[in-house]
Short mmCIF file of C-alpha atoms in Angstrom, two decimals:
data_model
loop_
_atom_site.label_atom_id
_atom_site.label_comp_id
_atom_site.label_asym_id
_atom_site.label_seq_id
_atom_site.Cartn_x
_atom_site.Cartn_y
_atom_site.Cartn_z
CA MET A 1232 -4.32 114.68 93.85
CA VAL A 1233 -3.19 117.92 95.55
CA ASN A 1234 -0.10 118.14 93.29
CA ALA A 1235 -2.32 117.62 90.18
CA ILE A 1236 -4.60 120.47 91.22
CA LEU A 1237 -1.61 122.75 91.96
CA PHE A 1238 -0.24 121.88 88.44
CA ALA A 1239 -3.62 122.83 86.90
CA ILE A 1240 -3.54 126.11 88.76
CA LEU A 1241 -0.15 126.84 87.38
CA ILE A 1242 -1.33 126.18 83.88
CA VAL A 1243 -4.28 128.56 84.44
CA ILE A 1244 -1.92 131.24 85.71
CA LEU A 1245 0.31 130.91 82.64
CA ALA A 1246 -2.45 130.71 80.03
CA VAL A 1247 -5.54 132.78 81.11
CA PRO A 1248 -4.04 136.27 81.10
CA PHE A 1249 -3.14 135.86 77.42
CA PHE A 1250 -6.60 134.91 76.37
CA ILE A 1251 -8.97 136.85 78.52
CA LYS A 1252 -8.41 140.60 78.33
CA PRO A 1253 -10.20 141.61 81.61
CA VAL A 1254 -7.85 139.24 83.37
CA GLU A 1255 -4.84 140.69 81.60
CA ASP A 1256 -6.00 144.18 82.56
CA ASN A 1257 -6.42 143.18 86.23
CA ILE A 1258 -3.46 140.71 86.51
CA GLU A 1259 -2.77 141.69 90.08
CA TYR A 1260 -6.16 140.73 91.37
CA PHE A 1261 -6.19 137.53 89.28
CA LEU A 1262 -2.82 136.36 90.77
CA PHE A 1263 -4.00 137.27 94.21
CA VAL A 1264 -7.08 135.03 93.85
CA MET A 1265 -4.94 132.28 92.36
CA GLY A 1266 -2.52 132.62 95.28
CA ILE A 1267 -5.37 132.22 97.77
CA LEU A 1268 -6.54 129.20 95.84
CA ALA A 1269 -3.03 127.68 95.76
CA VAL A 1270 -2.45 128.00 99.53
CA THR A 1271 -5.93 126.63 100.25
CA VAL A 1272 -5.44 123.57 97.95
CA SER A 1273 -1.97 122.89 99.28
CA GLY A 1274 -3.00 123.27 102.90
CA THR A 1275 -0.28 125.85 103.58
CA ILE A 1276 -2.66 128.58 104.51
CA SER A 1277 -2.39 129.47 108.19
CA TRP A 1278 -2.29 132.48 110.46
CA GLU A 1279 1.53 132.00 110.64
CA LEU A 1280 1.72 132.38 106.84
CA ILE A 1281 -0.52 135.43 106.86
CA SER A 1282 1.47 137.03 109.70
CA HIS A 1283 4.74 136.23 107.80
CA ILE A 1284 3.40 137.92 104.63
CA LEU A 1285 2.09 140.97 106.37
CA LYS A 1286 5.41 141.35 108.30
CA ASN A 1287 7.47 141.17 105.08
CA HIS A 1288 9.13 144.64 105.10
CA LEU A 1289 10.24 144.25 101.45
CA VAL A 1290 6.64 144.36 100.27
CA TYR A 1291 5.99 147.69 102.05
CA PHE A 1292 9.36 149.07 101.03
CA ILE A 1293 8.76 148.41 97.34
CA THR A 1294 5.18 149.80 97.47
CA ALA A 1295 6.37 152.96 99.29
CA ALA A 1296 9.30 153.37 96.83
CA VAL A 1297 6.97 153.16 93.83
CA PHE A 1298 4.47 155.66 95.37
CA VAL A 1299 7.14 158.18 96.44
CA SER A 1300 9.05 157.90 93.18
CA GLY A 1301 5.79 158.50 91.29
CA LEU A 1302 5.12 161.72 93.20
CA LEU A 1303 8.80 162.84 92.82
CA PHE A 1304 8.62 162.30 89.07
CA GLU A 1305 5.64 164.65 88.92
CA PHE A 1306 7.67 167.26 90.85
CA PHE A 1307 10.94 166.82 88.94
CA LYS A 1308 9.80 165.60 85.54
CA ASP A 1309 10.70 168.85 83.78
CA LYS A 1310 14.22 168.81 85.25
CA ILE A 1311 14.66 165.19 84.37
CA LYS A 1312 13.44 165.85 80.81
CA LYS A 1313 15.96 168.65 80.41
CA ALA A 1314 18.76 166.47 81.67
CA VAL A 1315 17.86 163.71 79.26
CA LYS A 1316 17.58 166.19 76.43
CA LEU A 1317 20.96 167.64 77.32
CA ALA A 1318 22.49 164.17 77.21
CA LEU A 1319 20.87 163.45 73.92
CA ASN A 1320 22.34 166.68 72.47
CA HIS A 1321 25.79 165.16 72.96
CA ILE A 1322 25.23 161.48 72.19
CA SER A 1323 22.77 159.61 70.04
CA LEU A 1324 19.62 158.00 71.44
CA LYS A 1325 21.16 154.65 70.48
CA ILE A 1326 24.32 155.20 72.59
CA PHE A 1327 22.13 156.63 75.42
CA VAL A 1328 19.89 153.49 75.54
CA PHE A 1329 23.01 151.28 75.45
CA ILE A 1330 24.50 153.17 78.47
CA LEU A 1331 21.24 153.11 80.32
CA ILE A 1332 20.75 149.34 79.92
CA VAL A 1333 24.39 148.46 80.80
CA VAL A 1334 24.86 150.88 83.54
CA LEU A 1335 21.61 149.96 85.40
CA GLY A 1336 22.37 146.31 84.84
CA LEU A 1337 25.86 146.50 86.32
CA THR A 1338 25.02 148.82 89.19
CA SER A 1339 21.77 147.13 90.19
CA SER A 1340 23.79 144.80 92.46
CA ILE A 1341 24.88 147.84 94.47
CA ILE A 1342 21.95 150.23 94.27
CA THR A 1343 19.43 147.24 94.36
CA ALA A 1344 17.10 146.10 91.65
CA ILE A 1345 14.31 148.18 93.10
CA VAL A 1346 16.20 151.51 92.78
CA ALA A 1347 17.50 150.51 89.34
CA SER A 1348 14.02 149.76 88.01
CA LEU A 1349 12.62 153.00 89.46
CA VAL A 1350 15.38 155.04 87.71
CA LEU A 1351 14.74 153.08 84.50
CA VAL A 1352 10.98 153.77 84.28
CA GLU A 1353 11.37 157.49 84.97
CA ILE A 1354 13.98 157.86 82.28
CA VAL A 1355 12.16 155.61 79.75
CA HIS A 1356 8.93 157.56 80.58
CA ILE A 1357 10.38 160.69 78.89
CA LEU A 1358 12.42 159.21 76.06
CA PRO A 1359 11.31 160.65 72.60
CA ILE A 1360 10.04 157.23 71.33
CA ARG A 1361 6.57 155.74 71.01
CA HIS A 1362 5.01 153.71 73.85
CA LYS A 1363 5.37 150.37 72.01
CA ASP A 1364 9.13 151.03 71.65
CA LYS A 1365 9.34 152.11 75.33
CA ILE A 1366 7.93 148.62 76.21
CA VAL A 1367 10.64 146.88 74.25
CA ILE A 1368 13.40 148.92 75.90
CA THR A 1369 11.89 148.44 79.34
CA VAL A 1370 11.68 144.64 78.99
CA VAL A 1371 15.23 144.43 77.70
CA ALA A 1372 16.50 146.78 80.47
CA CYS A 1373 14.61 144.83 83.17
CA PHE A 1374 16.25 141.65 81.89
CA SER A 1375 19.61 143.33 82.33
CA ILE A 1376 18.69 144.50 85.89
CA GLY A 1377 17.36 141.14 86.82
CA LEU A 1378 20.67 139.51 85.90
CA GLY A 1379 22.97 142.13 87.26
CA ALA A 1380 21.22 142.42 90.67
CA ALA A 1381 22.26 138.83 91.44
CA LEU A 1382 25.99 139.68 91.52
CA THR A 1383 26.03 140.71 95.17
CA PRO A 1384 23.86 139.75 98.24
CA ILE A 1385 22.40 143.27 98.44
CA GLY A 1386 21.06 143.40 94.87
CA GLU A 1387 17.93 141.32 95.26
CA PRO A 1388 16.29 138.70 97.55
CA LEU A 1389 17.51 135.69 95.54
CA SER A 1390 21.17 136.67 95.90
CA THR A 1391 20.64 137.42 99.59
CA LEU A 1392 19.16 134.02 100.28
CA VAL A 1393 21.73 132.10 98.26
CA VAL A 1394 24.73 133.70 99.87
CA SER A 1395 23.14 133.15 103.31
CA ALA A 1396 22.32 129.48 102.58
CA LEU A 1397 25.85 128.82 101.34
CA LYS A 1398 27.45 130.87 104.07
CA ALA A 1399 29.50 132.49 101.30
CA ASP A 1400 31.45 135.78 101.13
CA PHE A 1401 30.15 139.05 99.63
CA PHE A 1402 31.82 138.38 96.17
CA TYR A 1403 30.89 134.76 95.86
CA LEU A 1404 28.19 135.27 93.30
CA LEU A 1405 30.28 137.68 91.28
CA ARG A 1406 33.01 134.97 91.04
CA THR A 1407 30.55 132.16 90.31
CA ILE A 1408 28.18 133.67 87.73
CA GLY A 1409 29.79 137.00 86.89
CA ILE A 1410 31.56 135.48 83.89
CA TYR A 1411 28.22 134.77 82.32
CA ILE A 1412 26.14 137.79 83.53
CA ILE A 1413 28.52 140.67 82.70
CA PRO A 1414 28.98 139.76 79.02
CA SER A 1415 25.22 139.08 78.85
CA ILE A 1416 24.41 142.60 80.12
CA ILE A 1417 26.68 144.08 77.41
CA VAL A 1418 25.04 142.07 74.65
CA ILE A 1419 21.60 143.01 75.94
CA GLY A 1420 22.65 146.69 75.86
CA ILE A 1421 23.71 146.34 72.26
CA LEU A 1422 20.39 144.70 71.36
CA GLY A 1423 18.53 147.59 72.95
CA ALA A 1424 20.71 150.13 71.08
CA PHE A 1425 20.04 148.44 67.74
CA TYR A 1426 16.33 148.30 68.36
CA VAL A 1427 15.96 151.94 69.39
CA ASN A 1428 17.93 153.05 66.32
CA LYS A 1429 15.41 151.25 64.11
CA SER A 1430 12.41 152.59 66.13
CA THR A 1431 13.57 156.25 65.81
CA LYS A 1432 13.78 155.87 62.02
CA ASP A 1433 10.19 154.59 62.02
CA LEU A 1434 9.14 157.45 64.30
CA THR A 1435 10.59 160.03 61.97
CA THR A 1436 8.83 158.46 59.01
CA ASN A 1437 5.47 158.70 60.83
CA GLN A 1438 5.93 162.43 61.67
CA ASP A 1439 5.90 161.84 65.44
CA GLU A 1440 2.02 162.06 65.58
CA GLU A 1441 1.60 158.82 67.47
CA TYR A 1442 4.35 159.78 69.95
CA PHE A 1443 2.78 163.13 70.85
CA GLU A 1444 -0.65 161.63 71.28
CA GLU A 1445 0.80 159.10 73.78
CA GLU A 1446 2.64 161.74 75.61
CA LYS A 1447 -0.52 163.73 76.04
CA GLU A 1448 -2.28 160.61 77.42
CA ILE A 1449 0.61 159.86 79.85
CA ARG A 1450 0.57 163.40 81.24
CA LYS A 1451 -3.18 163.31 81.72
CA ILE A 1452 -3.24 160.14 83.80
CA GLU A 1453 -0.13 161.05 85.99
CA SER A 1454 -1.86 162.40 89.09
CA PHE A 1455 -1.85 161.67 92.81
CA HIS A 1456 -4.90 159.47 92.45
CA TYR A 1457 -3.32 157.47 89.64
CA VAL A 1458 0.01 157.10 91.48
CA LEU A 1459 -1.86 155.86 94.60
CA ILE A 1460 -3.95 153.28 92.68
CA ARG A 1461 -0.90 152.07 90.80
CA SER A 1462 0.98 151.60 94.08
CA ILE A 1463 -1.88 149.71 95.62
CA LYS A 1464 -1.94 147.38 92.60
CA ILE A 1465 1.74 146.72 92.93
CA PHE A 1466 1.22 145.94 96.65
CA ILE A 1467 -1.52 143.46 95.74
CA PHE A 1468 0.84 141.98 93.10
CA LEU A 1469 3.57 141.42 95.69
CA LEU A 1470 1.16 139.78 98.15
CA ALA A 1471 0.06 137.51 95.32
CA LEU A 1472 3.57 136.36 94.62
CA GLU A 1473 4.04 135.58 98.39
CA LEU A 1474 0.84 133.49 98.37
CA LEU A 1475 1.78 131.69 95.12
CA SER A 1476 5.28 130.87 96.44
CA ALA A 1477 3.76 129.39 99.63
CA GLY A 1478 1.00 127.58 97.76
CA PHE A 1479 3.33 125.89 95.27
CA LYS A 1480 5.96 124.90 97.87
CA PRO A 1481 4.69 121.23 98.15
CA LEU A 1482 5.05 120.99 94.38
CA VAL A 1483 8.61 122.30 94.55
CA ASP A 1484 9.52 120.07 97.53
CA ASN A 1485 8.10 116.86 96.05
CA TYR A 1486 9.22 117.12 92.52
CA ILE A 1487 11.50 119.91 91.52
CA MET A 1488 14.10 119.64 94.23
CA HIS A 1489 14.98 116.02 93.29
CA MET A 1490 15.47 116.54 89.57
CA ASP A 1491 18.74 116.15 87.59
CA VAL A 1492 20.34 119.62 87.32
CA ARG A 1493 20.12 119.57 83.49
CA LEU A 1494 16.34 119.07 83.69
CA LEU A 1495 16.04 121.45 86.59
CA TYR A 1496 17.65 124.19 84.46
CA TRP A 1497 14.64 124.11 82.17
CA VAL A 1498 12.00 123.38 84.79
CA ASN A 1499 13.13 126.53 86.57
CA MET A 1500 11.27 128.47 83.85
CA ILE A 1501 8.47 128.50 86.37
CA SER A 1502 10.28 131.29 87.97
CA ALA A 1503 8.60 133.37 85.28
CA VAL A 1504 5.53 133.29 87.54
CA LEU A 1505 6.90 132.19 90.95
CA ASP A 1506 9.26 133.94 93.26
CA ASN A 1507 12.78 132.93 92.13
CA ALA A 1508 14.21 133.60 95.61
CA THR A 1509 11.85 130.96 97.06
CA LEU A 1510 12.88 128.49 94.38
CA ALA A 1511 16.60 129.16 94.90
CA ALA A 1512 16.22 128.70 98.63
CA ALA A 1513 14.56 125.32 98.04
CA GLU A 1514 16.94 124.07 95.43
CA ILE A 1515 20.42 125.24 96.44
CA SER A 1516 22.47 123.41 99.07
CA PRO A 1517 26.00 123.90 100.44
CA ALA A 1518 26.67 120.26 99.40
CA MET A 1519 26.29 121.13 95.73
CA ASP A 1520 29.32 121.75 93.49
CA PRO A 1521 29.83 125.17 91.95
CA GLU A 1522 28.72 123.95 88.44
CA HIS A 1523 25.33 122.87 89.80
CA ILE A 1524 24.88 126.11 91.65
CA ARG A 1525 25.83 128.09 88.61
CA ALA A 1526 23.34 126.15 86.40
CA ILE A 1527 20.41 126.55 88.82
CA LEU A 1528 21.05 130.27 89.32
CA MET A 1529 21.27 131.06 85.62
CA GLY A 1530 18.14 129.13 84.82
CA LEU A 1531 16.22 131.06 87.46
CA LEU A 1532 17.62 134.47 86.60
CA ILE A 1533 17.16 134.19 82.81
CA SER A 1534 13.58 132.76 83.18
CA GLY A 1535 12.61 135.70 85.48
CA GLY A 1536 12.66 137.97 82.45
CA MET A 1537 9.91 136.09 80.56
CA LEU A 1538 6.82 137.43 82.18
CA ILE A 1539 5.85 140.31 84.48
CA PRO A 1540 5.67 138.30 87.70
CA GLY A 1541 9.17 136.94 87.01
CA ASN A 1542 11.04 139.46 89.21
CA ILE A 1543 10.60 142.78 91.09
CA PRO A 1544 11.96 145.07 88.33
CA ASN A 1545 9.35 143.61 85.90
CA ILE A 1546 6.55 144.19 88.31
CA ILE A 1547 7.52 147.85 89.11
CA SER A 1548 8.17 148.77 85.47
CA ALA A 1549 5.09 147.09 84.06
CA GLY A 1550 2.93 148.77 86.69
CA LYS A 1551 4.38 152.20 86.13
CA LEU A 1552 4.43 152.09 82.33
CA GLU A 1553 1.14 150.25 81.95
CA ILE A 1554 2.62 147.25 80.20
CA LYS A 1555 0.27 144.33 79.64
CA SER A 1556 1.05 140.67 79.98
CA ARG A 1557 0.94 139.91 76.24
CA GLU A 1558 3.09 142.95 75.48
CA TRP A 1559 5.73 141.86 77.93
CA ALA A 1560 5.70 138.20 76.90
CA LYS A 1561 6.03 139.12 73.20
CA ILE A 1562 9.54 140.39 73.97
CA GLY A 1563 10.45 138.66 77.23
CA ILE A 1564 9.78 135.05 76.18
CA PRO A 1565 11.87 135.03 72.94
CA LEU A 1566 14.69 136.98 74.63
CA SER A 1567 14.78 134.61 77.64
CA MET A 1568 14.45 131.42 75.58
CA ILE A 1569 17.33 132.38 73.24
CA THR A 1570 19.47 133.32 76.25
CA LEU A 1571 18.54 129.98 78.01
CA ILE A 1572 19.60 127.98 74.98
CA VAL A 1573 22.92 129.82 74.56
CA CYS A 1574 23.66 129.59 78.28
CA TYR A 1575 22.78 125.86 78.36
CA PHE A 1576 25.36 125.03 75.73
CA ILE A 1577 27.99 127.24 77.52
CA VAL A 1578 27.37 125.67 80.96
CA PHE A 1579 26.71 122.06 80.10
CA ILE A 1580 28.33 121.33 76.81
#
């Protein structure tokens, strides 16, 4: 009965934001309520859990990083804009976007996914393209960052937990999944470059009017008050993910952990809404062979790009650039599904 209710809650989380606009506009609060409901139904709510969540330094670090970077952007935005313009005077926007996506993807395992996503949003913020095109570039770039950050144990929580659980060395993940991730990041960069090339042609045709209107609106809302509210919403979002991960743990333990790895590869698409680090910690064991570990990790990492809650770069970028659930899913789901299918054939066939 409990598992059935948890499954129903999962369906609600996946479906409701796409059909009810007030929920989509306040996704953080919705997920927080769903998280409370999940831990209540599963019986995992306790003072120990609340204490664990409130003592999670990563939540505070991400929130502080988003807040400080927002203020710094206000202070340095003119200099950043000049630097981007200078770069665009020497290379095309298409090449610039390719370099941005690939470099952030490959370096996110060293500078961390958090820093990479903060750099991303500040640069995308000032690119001379329309907001709807910025959304596409951001989703694609976050997909690259989410993959690349897993190459070392310092890139993101998932890689830290996996290396710790396996008692592996620093370069274990690079050796195990690097052969899939590095080419994927380059292909993703090419996709972003081709898209932005098309979008700039459309922009020129429309005489830049829509772009300048959006820029005016962005400048108007970037204030201390707005940066503070946005940071608080991201904090609530992160708390919600902690609650959801704890609430759905019985479902993971009872069903997902015991699945065949080929089926588990696809079932791990739930990492689009649940913390992939928690899923990895539950599913990966030192007793597994490298092929199984590789398949599980790739399924989790690729699926994390589908929806905003899928990973930390998505949450930070969507919050700072005001990207809605439907806008993200429109790009993230097809991109992730195509990648999952291609990766499945490479890994299993």
